[in-house]
mmCIF file of C-alpha atoms and ligand atoms in Angstrom:
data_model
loop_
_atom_site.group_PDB
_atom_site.id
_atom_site.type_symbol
_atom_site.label_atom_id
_atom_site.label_comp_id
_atom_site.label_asym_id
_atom_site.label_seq_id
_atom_site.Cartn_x
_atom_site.Cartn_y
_atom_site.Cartn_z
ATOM 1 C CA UNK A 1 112.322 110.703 100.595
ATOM 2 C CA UNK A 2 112.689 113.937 98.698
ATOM 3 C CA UNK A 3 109.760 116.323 99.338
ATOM 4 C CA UNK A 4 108.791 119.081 96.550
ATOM 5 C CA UNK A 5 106.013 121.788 96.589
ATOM 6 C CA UNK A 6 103.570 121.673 93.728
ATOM 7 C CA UNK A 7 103.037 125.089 92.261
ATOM 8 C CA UNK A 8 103.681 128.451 90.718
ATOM 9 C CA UNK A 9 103.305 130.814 93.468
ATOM 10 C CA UNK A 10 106.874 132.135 94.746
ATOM 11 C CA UNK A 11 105.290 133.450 98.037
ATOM 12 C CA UNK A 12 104.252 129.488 98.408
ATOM 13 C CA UNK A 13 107.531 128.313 97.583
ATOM 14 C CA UNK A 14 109.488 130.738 100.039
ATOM 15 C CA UNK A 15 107.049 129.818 102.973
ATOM 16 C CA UNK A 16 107.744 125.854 102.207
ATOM 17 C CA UNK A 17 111.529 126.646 101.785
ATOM 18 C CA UNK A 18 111.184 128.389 105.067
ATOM 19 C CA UNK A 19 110.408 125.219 106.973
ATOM 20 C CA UNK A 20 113.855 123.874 106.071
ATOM 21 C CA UNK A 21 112.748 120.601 104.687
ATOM 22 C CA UNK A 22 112.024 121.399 100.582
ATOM 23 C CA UNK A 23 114.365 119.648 98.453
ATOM 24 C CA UNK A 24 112.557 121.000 94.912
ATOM 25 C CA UNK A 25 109.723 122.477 93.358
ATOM 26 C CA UNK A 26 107.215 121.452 90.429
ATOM 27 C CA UNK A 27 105.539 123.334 88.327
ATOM 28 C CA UNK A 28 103.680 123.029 85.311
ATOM 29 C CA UNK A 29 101.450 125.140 82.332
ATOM 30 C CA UNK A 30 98.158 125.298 84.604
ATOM 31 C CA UNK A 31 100.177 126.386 87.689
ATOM 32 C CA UNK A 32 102.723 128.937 85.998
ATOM 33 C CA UNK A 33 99.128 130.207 84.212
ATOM 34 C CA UNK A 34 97.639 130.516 87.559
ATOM 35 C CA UNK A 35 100.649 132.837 89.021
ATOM 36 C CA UNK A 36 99.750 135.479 86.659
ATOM 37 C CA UNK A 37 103.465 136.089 85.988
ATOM 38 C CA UNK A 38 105.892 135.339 82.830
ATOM 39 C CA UNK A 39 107.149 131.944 83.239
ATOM 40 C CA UNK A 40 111.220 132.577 82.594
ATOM 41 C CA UNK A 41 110.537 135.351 85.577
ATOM 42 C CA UNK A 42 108.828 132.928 88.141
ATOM 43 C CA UNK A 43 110.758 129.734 87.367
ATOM 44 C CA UNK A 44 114.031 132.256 87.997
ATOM 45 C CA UNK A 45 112.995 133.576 91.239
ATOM 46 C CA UNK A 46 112.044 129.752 92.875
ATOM 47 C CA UNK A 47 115.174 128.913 91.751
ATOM 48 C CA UNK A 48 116.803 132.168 93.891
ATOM 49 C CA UNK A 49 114.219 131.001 96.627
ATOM 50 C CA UNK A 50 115.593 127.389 96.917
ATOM 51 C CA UNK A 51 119.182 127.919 95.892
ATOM 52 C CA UNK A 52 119.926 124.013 96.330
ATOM 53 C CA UNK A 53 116.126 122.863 95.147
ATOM 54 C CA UNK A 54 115.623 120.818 91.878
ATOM 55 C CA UNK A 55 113.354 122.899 90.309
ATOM 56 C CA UNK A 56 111.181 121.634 87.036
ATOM 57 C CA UNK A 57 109.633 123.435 83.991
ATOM 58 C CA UNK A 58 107.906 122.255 81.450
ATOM 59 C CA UNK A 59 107.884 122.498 77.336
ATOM 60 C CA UNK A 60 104.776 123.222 75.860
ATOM 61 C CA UNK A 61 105.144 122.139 72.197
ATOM 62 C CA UNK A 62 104.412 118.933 71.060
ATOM 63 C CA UNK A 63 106.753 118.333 68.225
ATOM 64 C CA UNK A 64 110.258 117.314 68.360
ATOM 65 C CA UNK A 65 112.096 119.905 67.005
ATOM 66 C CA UNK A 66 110.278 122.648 68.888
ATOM 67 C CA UNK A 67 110.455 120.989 72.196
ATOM 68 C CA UNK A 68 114.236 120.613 71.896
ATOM 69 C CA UNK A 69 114.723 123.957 71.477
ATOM 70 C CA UNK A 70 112.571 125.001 74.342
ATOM 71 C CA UNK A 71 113.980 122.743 76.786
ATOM 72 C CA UNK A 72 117.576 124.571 75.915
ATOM 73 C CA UNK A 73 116.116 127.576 76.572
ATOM 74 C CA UNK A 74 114.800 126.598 79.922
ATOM 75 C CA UNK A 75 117.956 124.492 80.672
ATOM 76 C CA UNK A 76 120.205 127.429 80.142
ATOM 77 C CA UNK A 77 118.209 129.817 82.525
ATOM 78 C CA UNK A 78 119.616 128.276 85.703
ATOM 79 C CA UNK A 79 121.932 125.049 86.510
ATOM 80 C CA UNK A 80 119.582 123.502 88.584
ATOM 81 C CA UNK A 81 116.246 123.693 86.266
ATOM 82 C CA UNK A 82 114.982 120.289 85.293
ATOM 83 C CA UNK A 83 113.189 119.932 81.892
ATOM 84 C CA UNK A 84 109.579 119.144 82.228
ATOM 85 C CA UNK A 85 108.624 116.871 79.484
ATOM 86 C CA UNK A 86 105.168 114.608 78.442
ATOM 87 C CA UNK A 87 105.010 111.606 78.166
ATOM 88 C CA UNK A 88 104.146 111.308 74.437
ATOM 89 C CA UNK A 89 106.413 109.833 71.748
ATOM 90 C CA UNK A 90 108.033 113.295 70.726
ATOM 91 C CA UNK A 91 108.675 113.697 74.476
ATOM 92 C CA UNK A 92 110.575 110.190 74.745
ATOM 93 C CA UNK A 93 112.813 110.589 71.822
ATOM 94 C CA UNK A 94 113.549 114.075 73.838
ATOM 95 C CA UNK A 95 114.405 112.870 77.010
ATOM 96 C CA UNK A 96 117.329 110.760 75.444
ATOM 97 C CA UNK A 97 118.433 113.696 73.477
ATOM 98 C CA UNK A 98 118.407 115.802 76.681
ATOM 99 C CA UNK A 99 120.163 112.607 78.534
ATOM 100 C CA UNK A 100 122.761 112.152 76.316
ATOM 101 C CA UNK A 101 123.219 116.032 76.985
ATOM 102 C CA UNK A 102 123.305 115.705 80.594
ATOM 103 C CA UNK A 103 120.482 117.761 81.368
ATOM 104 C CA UNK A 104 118.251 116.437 83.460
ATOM 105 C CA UNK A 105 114.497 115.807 82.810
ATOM 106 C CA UNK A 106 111.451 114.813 84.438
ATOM 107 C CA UNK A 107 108.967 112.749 82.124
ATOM 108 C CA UNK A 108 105.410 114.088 83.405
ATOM 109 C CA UNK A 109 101.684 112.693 83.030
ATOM 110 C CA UNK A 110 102.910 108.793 83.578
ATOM 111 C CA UNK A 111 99.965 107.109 84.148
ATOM 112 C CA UNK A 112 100.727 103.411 83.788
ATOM 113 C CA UNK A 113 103.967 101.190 85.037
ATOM 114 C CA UNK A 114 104.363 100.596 80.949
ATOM 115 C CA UNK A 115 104.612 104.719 80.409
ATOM 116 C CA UNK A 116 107.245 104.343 82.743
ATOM 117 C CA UNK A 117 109.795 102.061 81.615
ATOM 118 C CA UNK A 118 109.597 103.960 78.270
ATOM 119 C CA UNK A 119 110.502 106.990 80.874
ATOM 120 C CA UNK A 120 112.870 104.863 82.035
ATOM 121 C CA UNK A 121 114.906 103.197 79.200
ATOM 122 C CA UNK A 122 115.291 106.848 78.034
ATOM 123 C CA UNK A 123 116.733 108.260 81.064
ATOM 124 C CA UNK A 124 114.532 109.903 82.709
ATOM 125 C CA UNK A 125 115.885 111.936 86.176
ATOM 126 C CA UNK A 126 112.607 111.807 87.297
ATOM 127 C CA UNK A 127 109.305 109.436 86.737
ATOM 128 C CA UNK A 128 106.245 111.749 87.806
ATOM 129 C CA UNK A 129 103.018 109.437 88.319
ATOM 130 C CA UNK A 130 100.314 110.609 89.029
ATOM 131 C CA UNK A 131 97.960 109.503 91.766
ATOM 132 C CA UNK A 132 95.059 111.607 92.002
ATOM 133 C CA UNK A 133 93.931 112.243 88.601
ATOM 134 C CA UNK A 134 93.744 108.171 88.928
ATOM 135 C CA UNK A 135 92.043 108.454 92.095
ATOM 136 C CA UNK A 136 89.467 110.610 90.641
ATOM 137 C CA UNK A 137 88.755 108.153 87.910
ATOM 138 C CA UNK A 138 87.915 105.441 90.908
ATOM 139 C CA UNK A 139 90.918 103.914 90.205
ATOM 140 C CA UNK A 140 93.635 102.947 92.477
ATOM 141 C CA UNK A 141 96.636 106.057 91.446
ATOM 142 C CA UNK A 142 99.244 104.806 94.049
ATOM 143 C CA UNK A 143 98.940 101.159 92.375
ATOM 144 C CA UNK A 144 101.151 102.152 89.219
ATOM 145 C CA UNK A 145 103.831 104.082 91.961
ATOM 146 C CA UNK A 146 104.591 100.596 93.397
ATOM 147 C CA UNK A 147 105.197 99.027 90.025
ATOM 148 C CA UNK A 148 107.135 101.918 88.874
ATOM 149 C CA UNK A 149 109.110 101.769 91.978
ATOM 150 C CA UNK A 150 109.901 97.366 91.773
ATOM 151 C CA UNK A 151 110.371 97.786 88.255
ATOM 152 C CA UNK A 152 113.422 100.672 88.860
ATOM 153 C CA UNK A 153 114.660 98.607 91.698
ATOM 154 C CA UNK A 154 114.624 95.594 89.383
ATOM 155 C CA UNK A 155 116.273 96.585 86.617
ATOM 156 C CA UNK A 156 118.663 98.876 87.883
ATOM 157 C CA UNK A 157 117.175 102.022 86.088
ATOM 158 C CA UNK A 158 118.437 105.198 87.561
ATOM 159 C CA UNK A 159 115.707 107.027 87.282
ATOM 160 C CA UNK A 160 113.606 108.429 90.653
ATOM 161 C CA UNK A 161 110.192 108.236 91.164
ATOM 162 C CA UNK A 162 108.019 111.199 92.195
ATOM 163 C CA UNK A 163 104.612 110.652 93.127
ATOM 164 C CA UNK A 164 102.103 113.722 91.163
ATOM 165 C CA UNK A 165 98.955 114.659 91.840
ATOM 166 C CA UNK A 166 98.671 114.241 95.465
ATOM 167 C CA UNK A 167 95.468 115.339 96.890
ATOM 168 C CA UNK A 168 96.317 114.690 100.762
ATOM 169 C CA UNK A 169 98.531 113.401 103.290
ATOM 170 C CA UNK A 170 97.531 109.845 102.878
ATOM 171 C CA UNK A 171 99.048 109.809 99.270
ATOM 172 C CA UNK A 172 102.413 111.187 101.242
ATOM 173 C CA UNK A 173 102.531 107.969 103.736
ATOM 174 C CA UNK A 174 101.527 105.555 100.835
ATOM 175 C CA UNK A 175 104.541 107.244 98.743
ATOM 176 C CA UNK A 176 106.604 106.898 101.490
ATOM 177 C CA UNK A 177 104.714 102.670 102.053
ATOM 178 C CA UNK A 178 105.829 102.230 98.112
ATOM 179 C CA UNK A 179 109.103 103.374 98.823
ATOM 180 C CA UNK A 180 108.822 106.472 96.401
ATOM 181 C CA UNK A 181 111.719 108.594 95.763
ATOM 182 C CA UNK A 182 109.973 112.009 95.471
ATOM 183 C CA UNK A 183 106.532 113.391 96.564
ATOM 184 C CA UNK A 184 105.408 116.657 95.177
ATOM 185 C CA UNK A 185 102.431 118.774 96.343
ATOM 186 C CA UNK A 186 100.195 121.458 96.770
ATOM 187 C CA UNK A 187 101.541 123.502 100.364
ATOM 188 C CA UNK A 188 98.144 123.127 101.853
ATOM 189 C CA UNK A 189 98.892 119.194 101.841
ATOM 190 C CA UNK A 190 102.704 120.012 103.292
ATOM 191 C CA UNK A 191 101.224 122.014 105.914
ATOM 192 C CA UNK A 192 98.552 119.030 106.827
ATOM 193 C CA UNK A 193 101.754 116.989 107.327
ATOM 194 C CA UNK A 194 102.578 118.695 110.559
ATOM 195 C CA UNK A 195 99.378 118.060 112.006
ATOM 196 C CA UNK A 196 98.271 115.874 114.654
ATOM 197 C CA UNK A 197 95.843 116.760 117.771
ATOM 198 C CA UNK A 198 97.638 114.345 119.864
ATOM 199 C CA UNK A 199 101.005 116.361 119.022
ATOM 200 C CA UNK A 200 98.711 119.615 119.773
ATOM 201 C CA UNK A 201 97.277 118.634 123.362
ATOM 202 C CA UNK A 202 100.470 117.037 124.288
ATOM 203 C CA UNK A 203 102.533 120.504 123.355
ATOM 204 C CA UNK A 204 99.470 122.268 125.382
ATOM 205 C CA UNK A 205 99.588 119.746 128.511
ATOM 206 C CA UNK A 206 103.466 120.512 129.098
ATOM 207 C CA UNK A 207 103.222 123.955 128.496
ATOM 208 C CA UNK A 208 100.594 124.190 131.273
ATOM 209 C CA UNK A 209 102.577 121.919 133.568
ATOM 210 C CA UNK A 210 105.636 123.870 132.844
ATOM 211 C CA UNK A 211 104.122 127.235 133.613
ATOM 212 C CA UNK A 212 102.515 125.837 135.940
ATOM 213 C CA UNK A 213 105.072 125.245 138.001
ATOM 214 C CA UNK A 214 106.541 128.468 137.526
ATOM 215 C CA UNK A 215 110.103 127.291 135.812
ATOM 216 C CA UNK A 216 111.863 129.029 133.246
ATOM 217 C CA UNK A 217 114.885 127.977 131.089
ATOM 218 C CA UNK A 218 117.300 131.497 131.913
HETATM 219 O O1 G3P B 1 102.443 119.168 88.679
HETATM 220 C C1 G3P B 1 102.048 117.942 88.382
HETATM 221 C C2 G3P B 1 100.882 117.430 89.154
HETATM 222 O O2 G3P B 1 101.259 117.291 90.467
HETATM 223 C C3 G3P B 1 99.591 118.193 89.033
HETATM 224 O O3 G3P B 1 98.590 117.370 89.457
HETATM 225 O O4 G3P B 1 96.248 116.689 89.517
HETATM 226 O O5 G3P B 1 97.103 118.375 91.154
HETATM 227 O O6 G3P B 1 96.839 119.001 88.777
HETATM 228 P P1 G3P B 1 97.101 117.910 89.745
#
């Protein structure tokens, strides 16, 4: 499964790339907002920061004809930028202009397993559901990943699909349980993923032993 780091924050995404194991990054309005810096100039620098990353902005209009021409823009600022784009009806007809064009997209704010085969039959790169927000509405958010993900498998789609909105590792290891392509999320839930106490007292307990006993490796 791919893993991606939710946010806006370059010093964030050079700490995850660090670790060796980031395959993209997502951002969106709220999180590019929340960096404080122009959007073209951040979105540009992750890019430098993960060199092989798939790296998505979003549009912000909402009709056709301006969305088109803002995905171009952001299209054209670096080869492996993926267009950002809402699932509303104007966003839909643009993902299969933006297919047809070859440049990839990922159809944001899926909610339902219905949202997504309209994601889908366009030609989506990526499906981003999201969890949490569902969560938070006592509802069950990984429910419409597993449909999403039996309903690509069934039909053959090509799209992949990224679980959103993740609020903690357990949405991770139910991503991975649905047999998601992609989970995206804040670092502070990447770095939880290393953590275990067993993995903790067990480094401690040979470490001890080890010195312990005096040995060295040279
Ligand atoms: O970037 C998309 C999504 O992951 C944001 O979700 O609910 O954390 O704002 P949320």
């Amino acid at each position: 499964m791919k893993l991606f780091v939710d946010t806006g924050d370059t010093e964030e995404v050079r700490r995850a790339a660090d670790w060796g194991i980031l395959d993209g990054v997502t951002t969106n309005p709220t999180l590019i907002a929340k960096s404080g810096k122009g959007f073209k100039e951040t979105v540009v620098k992750i890019c430098e920061l993960v060199p092989e990353g798939e790296i998505s902005a979003e549009v912000v209009a909402t009709d056709y004809d301006t969305m088109l021409k803002e995905a171009h823009e952001i299209a054209s600022w670096h080869p492996n930028i993926v267009v950002k784009v809402p699932l509303i009806e104007s966003g839909i007809k643009l993902v299969r202009t933006l297919t047809d064009e070859e440049i990839k997209t990922n159809v944001t704010l899926v909610f339902t397993v219905s949202q997504a085969l309209l994601a889908a039959k366009a030609g989506a790169t990526f499906i981003s559901n999201f969890v949490g927000r569902v969560d938070d509405m006592s509802d069950d958010g990984m429910a419409a990943v597993a449909d999403t993900v039996a309903m690509v498998d069934t039909f053959g789609f090509e799209s992949e699909v990224l679980v959103a909105s993740v609020r903690h590792p357990l949405h991770v290891v139910q991503a991975v349980q649905a047999g998601a392509h992609i989970a995206t999320m804040p670092i502070k839930v990447m770095e939880m993923l290393f953590k275990h106490p067993l993995t903790d007292s067990g480094l401690t307990r040979f470490l001890s032993d080890w010195n312990n006993a005096g040995l060295s490796i040279f």
